[in-house]
CSV table of C-alpha atoms and ligand atoms in Angstrom, one decimal:
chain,number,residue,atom,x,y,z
A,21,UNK,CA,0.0,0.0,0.0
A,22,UNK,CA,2.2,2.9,-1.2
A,23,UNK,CA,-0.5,5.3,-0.2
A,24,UNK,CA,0.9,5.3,3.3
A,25,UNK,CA,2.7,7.9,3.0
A,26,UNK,CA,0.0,10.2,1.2
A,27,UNK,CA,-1.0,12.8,4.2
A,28,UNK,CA,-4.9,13.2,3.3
A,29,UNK,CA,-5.5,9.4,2.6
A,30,UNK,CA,-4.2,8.7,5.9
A,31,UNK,CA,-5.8,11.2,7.3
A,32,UNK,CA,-9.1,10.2,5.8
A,33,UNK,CA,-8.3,6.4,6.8
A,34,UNK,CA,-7.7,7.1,10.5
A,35,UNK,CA,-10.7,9.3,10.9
A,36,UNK,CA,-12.7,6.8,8.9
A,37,UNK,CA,-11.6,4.5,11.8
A,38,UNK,CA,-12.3,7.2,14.4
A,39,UNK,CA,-8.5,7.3,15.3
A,40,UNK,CA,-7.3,10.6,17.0
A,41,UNK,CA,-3.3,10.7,18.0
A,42,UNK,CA,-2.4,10.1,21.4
A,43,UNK,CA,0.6,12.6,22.4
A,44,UNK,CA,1.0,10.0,25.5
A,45,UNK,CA,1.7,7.0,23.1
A,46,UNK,CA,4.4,8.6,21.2
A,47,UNK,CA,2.1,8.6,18.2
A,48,UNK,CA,3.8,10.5,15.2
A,49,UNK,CA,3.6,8.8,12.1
A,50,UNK,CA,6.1,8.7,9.1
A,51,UNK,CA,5.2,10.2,5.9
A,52,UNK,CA,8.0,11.5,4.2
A,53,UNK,CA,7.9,8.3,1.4
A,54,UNK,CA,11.7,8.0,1.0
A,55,UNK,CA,12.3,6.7,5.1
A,56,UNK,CA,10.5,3.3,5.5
A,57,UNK,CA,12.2,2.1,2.1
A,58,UNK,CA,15.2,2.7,3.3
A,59,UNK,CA,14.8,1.6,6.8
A,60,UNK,CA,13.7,-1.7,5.1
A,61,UNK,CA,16.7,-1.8,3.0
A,62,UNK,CA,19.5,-1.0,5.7
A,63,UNK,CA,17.8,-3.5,8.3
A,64,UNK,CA,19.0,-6.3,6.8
A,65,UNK,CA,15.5,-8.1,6.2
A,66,UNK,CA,15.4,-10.3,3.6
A,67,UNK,CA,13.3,-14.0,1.9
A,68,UNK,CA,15.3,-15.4,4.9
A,69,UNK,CA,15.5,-13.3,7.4
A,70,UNK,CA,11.7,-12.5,9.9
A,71,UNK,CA,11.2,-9.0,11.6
A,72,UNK,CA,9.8,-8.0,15.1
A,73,UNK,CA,8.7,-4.0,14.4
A,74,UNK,CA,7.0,-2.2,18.0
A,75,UNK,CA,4.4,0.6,17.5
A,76,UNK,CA,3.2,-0.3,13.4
A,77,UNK,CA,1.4,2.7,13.6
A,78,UNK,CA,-0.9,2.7,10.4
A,79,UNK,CA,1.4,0.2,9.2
A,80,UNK,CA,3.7,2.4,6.9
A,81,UNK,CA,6.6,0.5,7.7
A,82,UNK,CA,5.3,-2.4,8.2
A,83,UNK,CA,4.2,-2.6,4.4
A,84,UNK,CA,7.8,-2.1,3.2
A,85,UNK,CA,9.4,-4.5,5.8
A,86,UNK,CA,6.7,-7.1,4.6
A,87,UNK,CA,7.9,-6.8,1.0
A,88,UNK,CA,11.3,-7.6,2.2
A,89,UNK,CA,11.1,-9.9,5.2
A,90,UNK,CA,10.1,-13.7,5.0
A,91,UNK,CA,7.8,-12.7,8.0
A,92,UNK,CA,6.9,-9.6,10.0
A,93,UNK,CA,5.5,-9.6,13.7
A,94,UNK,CA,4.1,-6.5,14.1
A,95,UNK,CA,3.5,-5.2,18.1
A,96,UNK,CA,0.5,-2.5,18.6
A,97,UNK,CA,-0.6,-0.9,22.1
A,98,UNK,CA,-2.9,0.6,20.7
A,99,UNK,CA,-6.1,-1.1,19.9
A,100,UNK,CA,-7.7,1.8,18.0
A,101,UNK,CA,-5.3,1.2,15.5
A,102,UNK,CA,-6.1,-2.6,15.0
A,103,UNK,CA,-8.8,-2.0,12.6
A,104,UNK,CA,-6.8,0.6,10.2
A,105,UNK,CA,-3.9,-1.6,10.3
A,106,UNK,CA,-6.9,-5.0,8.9
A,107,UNK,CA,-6.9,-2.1,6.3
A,108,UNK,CA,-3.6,-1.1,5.4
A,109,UNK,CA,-1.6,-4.6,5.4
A,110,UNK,CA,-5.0,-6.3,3.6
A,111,UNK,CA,-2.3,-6.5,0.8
A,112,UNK,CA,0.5,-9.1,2.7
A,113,UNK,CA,0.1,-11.9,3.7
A,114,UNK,CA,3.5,-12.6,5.8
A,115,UNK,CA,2.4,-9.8,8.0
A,116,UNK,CA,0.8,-10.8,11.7
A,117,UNK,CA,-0.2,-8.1,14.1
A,118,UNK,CA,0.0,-8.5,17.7
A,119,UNK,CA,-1.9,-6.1,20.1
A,120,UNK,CA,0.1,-5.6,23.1
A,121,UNK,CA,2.7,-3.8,25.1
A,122,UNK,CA,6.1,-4.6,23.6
A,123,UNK,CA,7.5,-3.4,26.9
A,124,UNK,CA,5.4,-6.2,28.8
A,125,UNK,CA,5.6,-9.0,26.0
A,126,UNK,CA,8.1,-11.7,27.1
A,127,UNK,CA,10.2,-11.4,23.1
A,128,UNK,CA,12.2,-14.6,23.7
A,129,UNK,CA,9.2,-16.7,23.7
A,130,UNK,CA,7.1,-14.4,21.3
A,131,UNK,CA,10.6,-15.3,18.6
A,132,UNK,CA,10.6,-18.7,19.4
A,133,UNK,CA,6.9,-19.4,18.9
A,134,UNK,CA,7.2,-17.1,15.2
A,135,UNK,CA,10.3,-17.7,14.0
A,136,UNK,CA,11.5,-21.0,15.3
A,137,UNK,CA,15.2,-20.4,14.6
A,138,UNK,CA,16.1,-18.1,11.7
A,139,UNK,CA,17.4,-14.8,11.7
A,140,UNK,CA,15.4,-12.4,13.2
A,141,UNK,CA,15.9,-8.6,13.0
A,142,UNK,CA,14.5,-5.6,15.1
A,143,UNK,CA,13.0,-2.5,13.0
A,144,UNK,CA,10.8,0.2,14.4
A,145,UNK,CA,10.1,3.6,14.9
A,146,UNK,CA,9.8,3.6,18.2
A,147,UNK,CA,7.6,5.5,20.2
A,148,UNK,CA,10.0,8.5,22.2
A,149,UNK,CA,8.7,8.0,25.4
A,150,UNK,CA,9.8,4.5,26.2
A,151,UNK,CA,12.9,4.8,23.7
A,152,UNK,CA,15.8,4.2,26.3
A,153,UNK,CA,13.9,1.5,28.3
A,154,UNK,CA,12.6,-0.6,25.0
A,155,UNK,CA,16.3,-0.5,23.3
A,156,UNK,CA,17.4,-2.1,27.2
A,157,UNK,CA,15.0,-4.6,27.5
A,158,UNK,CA,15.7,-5.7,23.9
A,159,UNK,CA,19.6,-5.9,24.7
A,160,UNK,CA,19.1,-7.1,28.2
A,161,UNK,CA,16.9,-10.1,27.0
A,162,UNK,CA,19.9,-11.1,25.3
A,163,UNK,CA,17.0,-11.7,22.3
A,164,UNK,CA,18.0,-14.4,19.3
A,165,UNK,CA,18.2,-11.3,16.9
A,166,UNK,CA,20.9,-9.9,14.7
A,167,UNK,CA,20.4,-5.9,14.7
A,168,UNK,CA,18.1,-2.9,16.1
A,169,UNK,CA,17.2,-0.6,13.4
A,170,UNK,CA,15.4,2.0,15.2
A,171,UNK,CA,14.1,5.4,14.5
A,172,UNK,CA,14.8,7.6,17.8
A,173,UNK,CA,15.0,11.2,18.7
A,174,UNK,CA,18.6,12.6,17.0
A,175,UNK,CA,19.5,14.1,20.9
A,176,UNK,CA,19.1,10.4,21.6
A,177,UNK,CA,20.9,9.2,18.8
A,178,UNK,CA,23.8,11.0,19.3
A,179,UNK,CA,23.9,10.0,22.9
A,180,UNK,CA,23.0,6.2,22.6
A,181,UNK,CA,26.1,6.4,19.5
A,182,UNK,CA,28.7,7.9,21.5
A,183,UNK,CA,31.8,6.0,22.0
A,184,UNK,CA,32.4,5.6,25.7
A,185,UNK,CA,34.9,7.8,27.0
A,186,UNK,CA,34.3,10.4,24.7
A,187,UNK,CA,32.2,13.9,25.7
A,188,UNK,CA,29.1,13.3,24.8
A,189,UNK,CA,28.7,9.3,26.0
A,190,UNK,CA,26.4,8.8,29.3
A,191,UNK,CA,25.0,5.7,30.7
A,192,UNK,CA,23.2,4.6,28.0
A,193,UNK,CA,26.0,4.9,25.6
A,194,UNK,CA,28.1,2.5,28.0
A,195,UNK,CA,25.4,0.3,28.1
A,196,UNK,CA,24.0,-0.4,24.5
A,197,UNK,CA,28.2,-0.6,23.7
A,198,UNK,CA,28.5,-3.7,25.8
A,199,UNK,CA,25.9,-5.6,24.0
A,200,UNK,CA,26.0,-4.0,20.3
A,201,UNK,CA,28.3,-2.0,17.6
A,202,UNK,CA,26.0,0.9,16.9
A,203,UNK,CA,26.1,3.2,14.0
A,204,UNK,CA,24.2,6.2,13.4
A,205,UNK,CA,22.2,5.4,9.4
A,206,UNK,CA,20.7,8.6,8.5
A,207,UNK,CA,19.2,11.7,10.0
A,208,UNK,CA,14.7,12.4,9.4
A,209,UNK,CA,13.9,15.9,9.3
A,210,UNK,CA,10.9,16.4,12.1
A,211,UNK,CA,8.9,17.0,9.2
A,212,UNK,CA,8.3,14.1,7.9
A,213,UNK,CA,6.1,13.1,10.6
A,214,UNK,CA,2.5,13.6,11.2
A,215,UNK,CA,1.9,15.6,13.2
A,216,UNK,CA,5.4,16.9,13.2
A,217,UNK,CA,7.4,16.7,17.0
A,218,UNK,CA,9.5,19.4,18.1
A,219,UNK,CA,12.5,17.8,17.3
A,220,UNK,CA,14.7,16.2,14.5
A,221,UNK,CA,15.1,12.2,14.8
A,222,UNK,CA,17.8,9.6,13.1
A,223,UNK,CA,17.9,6.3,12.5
A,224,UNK,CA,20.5,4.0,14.0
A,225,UNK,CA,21.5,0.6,14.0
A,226,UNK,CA,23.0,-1.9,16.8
A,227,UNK,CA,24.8,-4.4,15.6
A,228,UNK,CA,24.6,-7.4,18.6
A,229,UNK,CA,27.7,-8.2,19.0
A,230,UNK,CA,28.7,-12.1,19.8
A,231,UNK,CA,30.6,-11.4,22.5
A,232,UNK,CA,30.6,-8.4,24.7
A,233,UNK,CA,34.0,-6.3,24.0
A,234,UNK,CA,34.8,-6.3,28.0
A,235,UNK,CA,35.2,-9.4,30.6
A,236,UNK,CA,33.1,-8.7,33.6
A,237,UNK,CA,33.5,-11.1,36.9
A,238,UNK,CA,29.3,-9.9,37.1
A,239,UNK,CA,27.8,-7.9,34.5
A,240,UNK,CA,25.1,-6.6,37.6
A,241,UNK,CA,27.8,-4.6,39.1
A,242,UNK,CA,29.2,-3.1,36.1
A,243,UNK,CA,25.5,-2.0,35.5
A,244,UNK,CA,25.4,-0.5,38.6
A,245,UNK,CA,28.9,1.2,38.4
A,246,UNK,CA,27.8,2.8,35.1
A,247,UNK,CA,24.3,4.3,36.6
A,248,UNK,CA,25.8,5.9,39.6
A,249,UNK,CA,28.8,6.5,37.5
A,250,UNK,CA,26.5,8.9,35.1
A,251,UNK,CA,24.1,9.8,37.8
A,252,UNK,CA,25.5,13.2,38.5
A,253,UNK,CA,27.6,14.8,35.1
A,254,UNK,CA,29.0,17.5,36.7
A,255,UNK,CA,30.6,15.9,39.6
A,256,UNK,CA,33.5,13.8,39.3
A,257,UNK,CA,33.7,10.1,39.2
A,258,UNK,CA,34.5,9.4,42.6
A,259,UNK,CA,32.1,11.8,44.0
A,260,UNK,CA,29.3,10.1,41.8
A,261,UNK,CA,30.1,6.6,42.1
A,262,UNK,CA,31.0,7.7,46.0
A,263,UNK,CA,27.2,8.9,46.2
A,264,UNK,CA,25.4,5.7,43.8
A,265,UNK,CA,26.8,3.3,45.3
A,266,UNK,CA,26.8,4.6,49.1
A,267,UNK,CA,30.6,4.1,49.5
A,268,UNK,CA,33.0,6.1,51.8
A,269,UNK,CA,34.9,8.5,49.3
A,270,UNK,CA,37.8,7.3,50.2
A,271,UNK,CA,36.9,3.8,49.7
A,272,UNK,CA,36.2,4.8,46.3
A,273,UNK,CA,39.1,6.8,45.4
A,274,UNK,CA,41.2,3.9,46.5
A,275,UNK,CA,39.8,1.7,44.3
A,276,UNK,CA,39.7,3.9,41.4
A,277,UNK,CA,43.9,4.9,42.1
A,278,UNK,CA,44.5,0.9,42.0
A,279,UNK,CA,42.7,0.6,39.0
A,280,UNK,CA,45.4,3.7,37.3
A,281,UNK,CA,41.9,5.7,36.8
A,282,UNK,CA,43.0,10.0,38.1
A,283,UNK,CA,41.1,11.1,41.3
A,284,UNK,CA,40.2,14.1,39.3
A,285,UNK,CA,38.5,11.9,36.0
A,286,UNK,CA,34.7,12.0,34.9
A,287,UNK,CA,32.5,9.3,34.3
A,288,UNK,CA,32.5,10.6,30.3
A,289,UNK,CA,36.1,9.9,30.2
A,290,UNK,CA,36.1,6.3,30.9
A,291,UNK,CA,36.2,3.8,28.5
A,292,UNK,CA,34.7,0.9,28.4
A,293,UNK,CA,37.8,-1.2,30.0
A,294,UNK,CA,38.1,1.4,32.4
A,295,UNK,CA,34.6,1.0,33.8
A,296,UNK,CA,34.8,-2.8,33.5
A,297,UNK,CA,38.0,-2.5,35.7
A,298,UNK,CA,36.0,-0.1,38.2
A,299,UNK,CA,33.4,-3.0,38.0
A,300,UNK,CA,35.9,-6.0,38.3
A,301,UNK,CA,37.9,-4.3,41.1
A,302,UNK,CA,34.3,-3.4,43.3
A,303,UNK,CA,33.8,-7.0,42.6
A,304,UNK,CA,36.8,-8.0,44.5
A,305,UNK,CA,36.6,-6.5,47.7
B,9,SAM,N1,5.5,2.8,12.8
B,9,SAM,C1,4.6,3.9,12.6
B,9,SAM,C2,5.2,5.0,11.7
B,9,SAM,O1,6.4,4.9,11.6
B,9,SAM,O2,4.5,5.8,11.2
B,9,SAM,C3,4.2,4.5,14.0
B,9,SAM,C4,5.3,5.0,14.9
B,9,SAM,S1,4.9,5.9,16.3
B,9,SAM,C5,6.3,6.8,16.5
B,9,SAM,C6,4.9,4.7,17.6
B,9,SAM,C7,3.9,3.6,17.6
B,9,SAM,O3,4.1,2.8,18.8
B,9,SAM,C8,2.5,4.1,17.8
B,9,SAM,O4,1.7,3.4,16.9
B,9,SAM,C9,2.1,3.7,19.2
B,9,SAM,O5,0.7,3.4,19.4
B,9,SAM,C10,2.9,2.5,19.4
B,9,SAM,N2,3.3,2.2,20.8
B,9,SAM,C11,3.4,3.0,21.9
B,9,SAM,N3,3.8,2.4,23.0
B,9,SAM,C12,3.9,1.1,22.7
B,9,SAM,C13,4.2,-0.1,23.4
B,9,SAM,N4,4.5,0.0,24.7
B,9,SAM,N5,4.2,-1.3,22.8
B,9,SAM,C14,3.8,-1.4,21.4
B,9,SAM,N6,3.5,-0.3,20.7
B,9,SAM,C15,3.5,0.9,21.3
């Protein structure tokens, strides 16, 4: 249905369907006709390969991930939207809609159950207000997929790309480096959404990787050492991770000196070995 991406016939589809936006659902739909194409593309579905896309919307990239993908599993909160998207994928028939929270949805069964065991790719727009704590949960689960391909805010982007130890990393960037390789795709103006957000978006892409690129003695505490380690930017390590993790200061410092880690360093400074050290070395006492 390449229609999708015409503004008045989705207009006149939704309110045919009754459908009003909901702000509160992260609800802003693509129609700028060049993006799902080439989401489609740069995922890396294919005859072979199945695809698990949250939030189909009106099912815009859901039709061009269908023409790709050997199957598509398509994950709606919104039950309003069930009868537009009968409409709007009427024209697949490797497409299967699932009305649910994606956040509540146990995915390692939900794959296993759809896709036995072929390659299996993440693709969404997600909505913005769960964008942090859906990317987590999809690392976290340690999911049978290959990639995220993921439409987020460009703010978040950036953040979520950034090499640890470089200015602009924070705790999420620590933490989607230890499962993934990400790369930022391409950038989507904020108009080619309906209606339009306030702000610019991009689409990335995480890479899982097979291994993670640091040994932990307990991935929990490095998880931990990251949050408090990021909790307060303007402070410096010790004082943060002195704070986080409720630790005498000079408890911490200790442990950071044996580690070869400055007194004086920030948490955006650290690299990933240097926060898996931190992690290993809290480990051992
Ligand atoms: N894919 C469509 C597009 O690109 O036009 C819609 C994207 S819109 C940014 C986000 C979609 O996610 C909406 O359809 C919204 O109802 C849905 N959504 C919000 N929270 C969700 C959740 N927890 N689980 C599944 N879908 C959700």
């Amino acid at each position: 249905m390449e229609r999708l991406t015409d503004i008045s016939y989705v207009k006149g589809i939704l309110s045919k369907h009754g459908f009003t936006f909901s702000k509160a659902l992260g609800q802003n739909f693509l129609v700028n006709p060049s993006v799902c194409p080439k989401m489609a593309e740069l995922c890396g579905c294919s005859d072979n390969v199945g695809v698990i896309e949250i939030g189909p919307g009106a099912g815009v990239l859901t039709n061009e991930l269908a023409k790709k993908a050997h199957k598509v599993i398509a994950i709606e909160l919104d039950k309003r939207l069930l009868p537009v998207l009968s409409e709007t994928l009427a024209d697949h028939n490797n497409i299967k809609v699932i009305s649910g929270d994606a956040m509540k949805l146990d995915l390692n069964d939900l794959i296993s159950d759809e896709f036995g065991g072929g390659e299996v790719v993440v693709c969404a727009n997600l909505p913005y207000y769960i964008t942090s704590p859906m990317i987590m949960k999809l690392l976290e689960e340690k999911l049978p997929i290959s990639s995220l391909t993921v439409m987020v805010q460009k703010e978040a982007a950036d953040r979520i790309c950034a090499e640890p130890g470089t200015r602009e990393s924070g705790a999420i960037s620590a933490a989607v480096h230890y499962y993934s390789s990400p790369e930022l795709l391409f950038k989507v103006s904020k108009g080619s959404f309906m209606p339009a957000p306030k702000v610019d978006s991009a689409v990335i892409k995480l890479n899982i990787l097979k291994e993670p690129p640091v040994k932990l003695d307990d991935e929990k505490t490095f998880f931990r050492i990251v949050k408090a380690a990021f909790s307060q930017r303007r402070k410096t390590l010790s004082n943060s991770l002195s704070s986080g993790l409720s630790m005498p200061k000079s408890d911490v410092s200790k442990l950071i000196s044996d580690v070869g880690i400055p007194a004086n360093a920030r948490a955006e400074e650290m690299t990933m070995q240097q926060l898996a050290d931190i992690s290993n070395a809290l480990n051992g006492i």
